[in-house]
Short mmCIF file of C-alpha atoms in Angstrom, two decimals:
data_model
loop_
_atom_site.label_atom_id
_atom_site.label_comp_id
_atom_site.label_asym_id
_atom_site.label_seq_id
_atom_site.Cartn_x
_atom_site.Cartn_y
_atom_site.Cartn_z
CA UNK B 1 -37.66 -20.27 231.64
CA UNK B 2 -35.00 -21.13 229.36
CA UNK B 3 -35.92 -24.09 226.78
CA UNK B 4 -33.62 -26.39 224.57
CA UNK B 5 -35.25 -26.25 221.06
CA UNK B 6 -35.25 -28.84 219.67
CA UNK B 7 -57.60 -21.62 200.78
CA UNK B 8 -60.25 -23.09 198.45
CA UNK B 9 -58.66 -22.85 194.53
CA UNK B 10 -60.03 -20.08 192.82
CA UNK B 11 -63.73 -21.54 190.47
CA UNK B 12 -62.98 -22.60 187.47
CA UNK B 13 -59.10 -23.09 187.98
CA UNK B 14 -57.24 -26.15 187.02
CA UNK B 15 -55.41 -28.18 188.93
CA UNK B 16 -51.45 -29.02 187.45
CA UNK B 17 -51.24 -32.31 185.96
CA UNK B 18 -49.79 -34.12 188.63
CA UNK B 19 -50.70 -32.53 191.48
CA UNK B 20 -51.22 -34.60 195.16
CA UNK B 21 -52.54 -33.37 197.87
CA UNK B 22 -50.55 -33.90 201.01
CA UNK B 23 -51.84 -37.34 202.80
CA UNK B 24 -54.39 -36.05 205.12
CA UNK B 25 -52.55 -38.12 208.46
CA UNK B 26 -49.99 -35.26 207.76
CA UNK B 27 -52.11 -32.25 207.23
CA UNK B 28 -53.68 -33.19 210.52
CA UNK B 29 -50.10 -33.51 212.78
CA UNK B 30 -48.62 -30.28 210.91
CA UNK B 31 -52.28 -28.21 211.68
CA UNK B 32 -51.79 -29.69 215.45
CA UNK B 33 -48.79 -28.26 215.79
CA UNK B 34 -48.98 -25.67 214.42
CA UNK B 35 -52.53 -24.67 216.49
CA UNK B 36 -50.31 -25.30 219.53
CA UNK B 37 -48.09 -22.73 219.15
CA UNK B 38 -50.66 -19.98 217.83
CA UNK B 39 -52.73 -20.30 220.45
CA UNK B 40 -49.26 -19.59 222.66
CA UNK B 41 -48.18 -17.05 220.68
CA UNK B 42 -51.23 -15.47 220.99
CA UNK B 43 -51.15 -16.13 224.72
CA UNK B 44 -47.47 -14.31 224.83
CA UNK B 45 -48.82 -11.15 223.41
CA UNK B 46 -51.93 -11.05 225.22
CA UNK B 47 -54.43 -11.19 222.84
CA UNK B 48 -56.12 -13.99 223.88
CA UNK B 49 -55.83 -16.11 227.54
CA UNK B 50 -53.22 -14.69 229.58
CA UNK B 51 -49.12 -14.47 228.92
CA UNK B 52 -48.42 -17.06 231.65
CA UNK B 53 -50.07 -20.13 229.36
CA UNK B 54 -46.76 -21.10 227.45
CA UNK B 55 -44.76 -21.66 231.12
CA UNK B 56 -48.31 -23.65 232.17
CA UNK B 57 -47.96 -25.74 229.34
CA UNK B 58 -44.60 -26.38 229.19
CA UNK B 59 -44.51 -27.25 232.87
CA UNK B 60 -46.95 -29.84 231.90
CA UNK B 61 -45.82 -30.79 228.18
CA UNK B 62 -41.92 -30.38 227.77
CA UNK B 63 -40.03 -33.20 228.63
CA UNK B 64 -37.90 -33.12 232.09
CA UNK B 65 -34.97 -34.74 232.47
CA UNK B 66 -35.51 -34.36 236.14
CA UNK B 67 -38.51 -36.78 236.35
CA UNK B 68 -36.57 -39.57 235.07
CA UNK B 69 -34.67 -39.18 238.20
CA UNK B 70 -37.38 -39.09 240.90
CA UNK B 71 -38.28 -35.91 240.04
CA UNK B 72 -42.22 -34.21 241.48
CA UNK B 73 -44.25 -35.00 237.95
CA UNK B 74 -47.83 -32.58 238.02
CA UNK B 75 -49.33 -35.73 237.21
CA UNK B 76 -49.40 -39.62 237.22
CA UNK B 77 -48.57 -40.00 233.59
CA UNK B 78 -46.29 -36.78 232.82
CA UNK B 79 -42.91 -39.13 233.08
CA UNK B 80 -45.05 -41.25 229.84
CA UNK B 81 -46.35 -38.21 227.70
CA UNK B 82 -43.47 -36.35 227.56
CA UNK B 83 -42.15 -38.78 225.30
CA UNK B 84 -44.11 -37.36 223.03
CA UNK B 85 -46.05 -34.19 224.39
CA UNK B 86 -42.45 -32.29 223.98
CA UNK B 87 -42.76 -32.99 220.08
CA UNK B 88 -45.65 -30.73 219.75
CA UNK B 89 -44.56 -27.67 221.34
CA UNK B 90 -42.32 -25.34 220.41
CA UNK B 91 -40.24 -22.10 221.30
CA UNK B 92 -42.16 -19.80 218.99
CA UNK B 93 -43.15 -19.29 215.76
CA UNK B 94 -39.73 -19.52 213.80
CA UNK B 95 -38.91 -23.04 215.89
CA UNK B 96 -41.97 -24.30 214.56
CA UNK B 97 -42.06 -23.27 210.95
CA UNK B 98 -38.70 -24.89 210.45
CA UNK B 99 -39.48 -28.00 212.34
CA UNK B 100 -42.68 -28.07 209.90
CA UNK B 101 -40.99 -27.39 206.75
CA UNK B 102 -39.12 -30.69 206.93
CA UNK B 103 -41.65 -32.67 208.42
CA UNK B 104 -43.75 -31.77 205.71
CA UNK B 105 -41.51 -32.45 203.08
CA UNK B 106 -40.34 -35.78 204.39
CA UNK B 107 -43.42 -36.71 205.72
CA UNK B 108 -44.85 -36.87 201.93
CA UNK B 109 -42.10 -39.01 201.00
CA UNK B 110 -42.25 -41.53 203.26
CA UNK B 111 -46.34 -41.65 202.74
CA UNK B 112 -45.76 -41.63 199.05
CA UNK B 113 -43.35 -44.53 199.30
CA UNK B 114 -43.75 -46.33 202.48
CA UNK B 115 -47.79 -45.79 202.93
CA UNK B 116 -49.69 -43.18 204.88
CA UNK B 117 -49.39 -44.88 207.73
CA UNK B 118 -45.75 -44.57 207.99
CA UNK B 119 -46.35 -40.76 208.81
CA UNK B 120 -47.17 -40.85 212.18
CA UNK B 121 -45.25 -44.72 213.11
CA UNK B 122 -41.78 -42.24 211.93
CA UNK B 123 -43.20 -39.24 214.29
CA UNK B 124 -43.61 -40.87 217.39
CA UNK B 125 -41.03 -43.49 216.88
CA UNK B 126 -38.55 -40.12 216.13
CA UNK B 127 -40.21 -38.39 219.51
CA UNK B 128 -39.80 -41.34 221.51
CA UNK B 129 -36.29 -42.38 220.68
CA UNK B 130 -35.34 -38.17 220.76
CA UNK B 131 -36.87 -37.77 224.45
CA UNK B 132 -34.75 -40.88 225.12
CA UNK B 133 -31.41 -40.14 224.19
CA UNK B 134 -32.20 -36.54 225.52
CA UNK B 135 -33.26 -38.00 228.90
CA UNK B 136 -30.38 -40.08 228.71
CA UNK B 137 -27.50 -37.78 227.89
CA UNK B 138 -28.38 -34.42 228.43
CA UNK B 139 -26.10 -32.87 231.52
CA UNK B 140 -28.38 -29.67 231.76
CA UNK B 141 -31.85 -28.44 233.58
CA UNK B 142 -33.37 -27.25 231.38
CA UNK B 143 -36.68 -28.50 229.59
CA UNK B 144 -36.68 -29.56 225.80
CA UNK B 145 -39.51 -28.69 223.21
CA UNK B 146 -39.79 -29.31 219.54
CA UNK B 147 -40.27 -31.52 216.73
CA UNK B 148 -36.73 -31.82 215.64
CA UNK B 149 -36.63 -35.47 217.19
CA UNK B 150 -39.37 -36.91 215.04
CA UNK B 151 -37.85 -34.29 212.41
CA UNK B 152 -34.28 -35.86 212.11
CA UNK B 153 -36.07 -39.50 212.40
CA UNK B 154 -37.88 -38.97 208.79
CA UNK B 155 -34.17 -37.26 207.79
CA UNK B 156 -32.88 -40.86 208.89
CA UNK B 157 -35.32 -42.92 206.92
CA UNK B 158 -34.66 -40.67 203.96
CA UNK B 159 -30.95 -41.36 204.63
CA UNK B 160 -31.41 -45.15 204.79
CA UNK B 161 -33.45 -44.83 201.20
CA UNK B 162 -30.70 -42.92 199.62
CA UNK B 163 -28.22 -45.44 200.57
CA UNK B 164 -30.26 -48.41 199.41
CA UNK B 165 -31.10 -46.71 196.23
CA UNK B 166 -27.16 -45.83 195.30
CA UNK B 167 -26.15 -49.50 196.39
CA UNK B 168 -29.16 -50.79 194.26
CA UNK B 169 -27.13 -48.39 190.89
CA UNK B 170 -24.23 -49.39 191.72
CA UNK B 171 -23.20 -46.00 192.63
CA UNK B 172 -20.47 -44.62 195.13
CA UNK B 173 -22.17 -43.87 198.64
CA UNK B 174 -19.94 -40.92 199.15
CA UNK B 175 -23.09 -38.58 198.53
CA UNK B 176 -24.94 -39.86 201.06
CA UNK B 177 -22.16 -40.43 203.78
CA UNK B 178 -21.23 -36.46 202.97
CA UNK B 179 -24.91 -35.77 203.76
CA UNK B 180 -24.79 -37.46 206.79
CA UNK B 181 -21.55 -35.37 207.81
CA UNK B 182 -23.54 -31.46 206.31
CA UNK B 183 -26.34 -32.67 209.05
CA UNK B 184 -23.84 -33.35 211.93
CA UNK B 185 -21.90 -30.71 210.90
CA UNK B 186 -25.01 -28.19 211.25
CA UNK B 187 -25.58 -29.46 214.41
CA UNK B 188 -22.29 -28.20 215.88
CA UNK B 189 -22.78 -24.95 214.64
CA UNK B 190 -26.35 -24.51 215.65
CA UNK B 191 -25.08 -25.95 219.06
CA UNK B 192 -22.25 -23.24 219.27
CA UNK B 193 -24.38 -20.80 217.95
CA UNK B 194 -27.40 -21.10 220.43
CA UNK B 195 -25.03 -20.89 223.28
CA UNK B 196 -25.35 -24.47 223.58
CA UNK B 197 -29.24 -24.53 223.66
CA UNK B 198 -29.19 -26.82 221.17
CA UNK B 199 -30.90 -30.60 222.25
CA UNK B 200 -28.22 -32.11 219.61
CA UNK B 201 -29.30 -35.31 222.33
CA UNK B 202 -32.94 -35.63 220.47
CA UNK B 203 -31.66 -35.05 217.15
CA UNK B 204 -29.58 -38.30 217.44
CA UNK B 205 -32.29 -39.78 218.76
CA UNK B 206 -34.52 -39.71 216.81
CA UNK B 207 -32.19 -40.04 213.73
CA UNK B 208 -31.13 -43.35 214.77
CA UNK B 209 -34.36 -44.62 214.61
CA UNK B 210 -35.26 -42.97 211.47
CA UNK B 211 -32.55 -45.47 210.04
CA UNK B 212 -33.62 -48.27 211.98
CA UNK B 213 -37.05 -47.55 210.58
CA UNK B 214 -35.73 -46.39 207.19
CA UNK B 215 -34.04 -50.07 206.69
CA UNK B 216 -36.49 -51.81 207.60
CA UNK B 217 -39.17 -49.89 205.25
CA UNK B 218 -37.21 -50.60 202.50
CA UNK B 219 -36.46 -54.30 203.02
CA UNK B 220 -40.02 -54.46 203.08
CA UNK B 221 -40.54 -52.88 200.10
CA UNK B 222 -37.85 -54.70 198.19
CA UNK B 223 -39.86 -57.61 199.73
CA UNK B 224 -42.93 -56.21 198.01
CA UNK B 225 -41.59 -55.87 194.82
CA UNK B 226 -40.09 -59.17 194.32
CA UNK B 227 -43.53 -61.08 195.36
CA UNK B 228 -45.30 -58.56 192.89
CA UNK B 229 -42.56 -59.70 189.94
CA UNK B 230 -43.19 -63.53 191.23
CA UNK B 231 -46.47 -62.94 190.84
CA UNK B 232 -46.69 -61.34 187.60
CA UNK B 233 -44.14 -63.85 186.11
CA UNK B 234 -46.79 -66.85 187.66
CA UNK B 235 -49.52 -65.13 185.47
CA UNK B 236 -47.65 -64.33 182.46
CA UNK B 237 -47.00 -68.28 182.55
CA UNK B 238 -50.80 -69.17 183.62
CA UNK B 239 -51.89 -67.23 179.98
CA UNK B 240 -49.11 -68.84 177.78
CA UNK B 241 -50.08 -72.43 179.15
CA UNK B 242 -53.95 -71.09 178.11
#
């Protein structure tokens, strides 16, 4: 089957000033994952189960394009949970450690800035809108897997930040629009380069909504910090009155 890819510290040791863990909501997704495709892995060299597992659970977990389009689903609700059952496989070990890398790294800032919370709304929201776009574009047969959906929607709410925050300075936006350009520029070659097994379909996807998302995060938080400054002023005013 061909697929579209998309310790304890040591006692007595100190911890670097500074140091946060990653938000648990994130530790959780990333050790899901990443479970998944050991177990399959495993499965694939026959250590444990049997080497037919990853086709069983793609069958049942990657998303079809074909059962958008009265295809036979093995179950009721497999047209649903692909939306987001395809986001947590993967087409081995080196699909998933890049997909995680990212994820990782993103995820952190958008629960360091945005709340915890934000972690798995960006995720499925990026899966979603990726199995979407790939549903609705995608000319080929074959299956998709991967995170790289959700993955490029937490690249699009980092975009939308950096934009806000060089428009807040007063600085060009050229940085960020030549960012935007490196990512779709990657995309071609990876396309070209996989022989066109690329799902370039999810990756836009999902990015678009990691703007969408992205914006509205920050208006939020912009909204945030000018009822915190209201407030403060109000009390500053309330103790030179006193």
């Amino acid at each position: 089957m061909s697929v579209q890819a998309c310790g304890a510290p040591l006692s007595g040791a100190k911890v670097p000033s500074g140091y946060r863990p990653l938000p648990r909501v994130l530790l959780v997704l990333a050790g899901f994952i990443a479970l998944i495709e050991v177990v399959l892995s495993l499965a694939d060299a026959g250590v444990i189960l049997d080497p037919s597992l990853r086709l069983r659970v793609y069958a049942a977990g990657a998303f079809w394009t074909g059962l958008l389009h009265g295809g036979q689903p093995l179950f009721g609700l497999q047209p649903v949970t692909m939306f987001v059952s395809h986001a947590l496989l993967h087409g081995g070990i080196l699909h998933m450690a890049m997909n995680l890398t990212i994820l990782l790294a993103l995820g952190r800032f958008a629960a360091d800035r945005y709340g915890a919370a934000s972690v798995l709304t960006i995720f499925l929201s990026g899966a979603i809108a990726g199995g979407a776009a790939f549903g609705a574009l995608s000319q080929g047969g074959f299956p998709m897997v991967g995170a790289s959906g959700a993955v490029f929607a937490f690249l699009g709410v980092w975009i939308a930040w950096d934009w806000r925050r060089h428009r807040s300075l007063g600085a060009p936006v050229g940085p960020v629009l030549r960012r935007i350009a490196v990512l779709a520029g990657l995309n071609v070659v990876l396309y070209f380069g996989l022989g066109g097994m690329l799902a370039w379909e999810a990756h836009l996807g999902g990015f678009l909504v990691g703007l969408a998302l992205g914006t509205w995060y920050e208006n939020r938080h912009a909204t945030g910090l000018r009822m915190a400054r209201a407030e403060a002023r109000r009390r500053d005013a309330v103790q030179r009155n006193d």
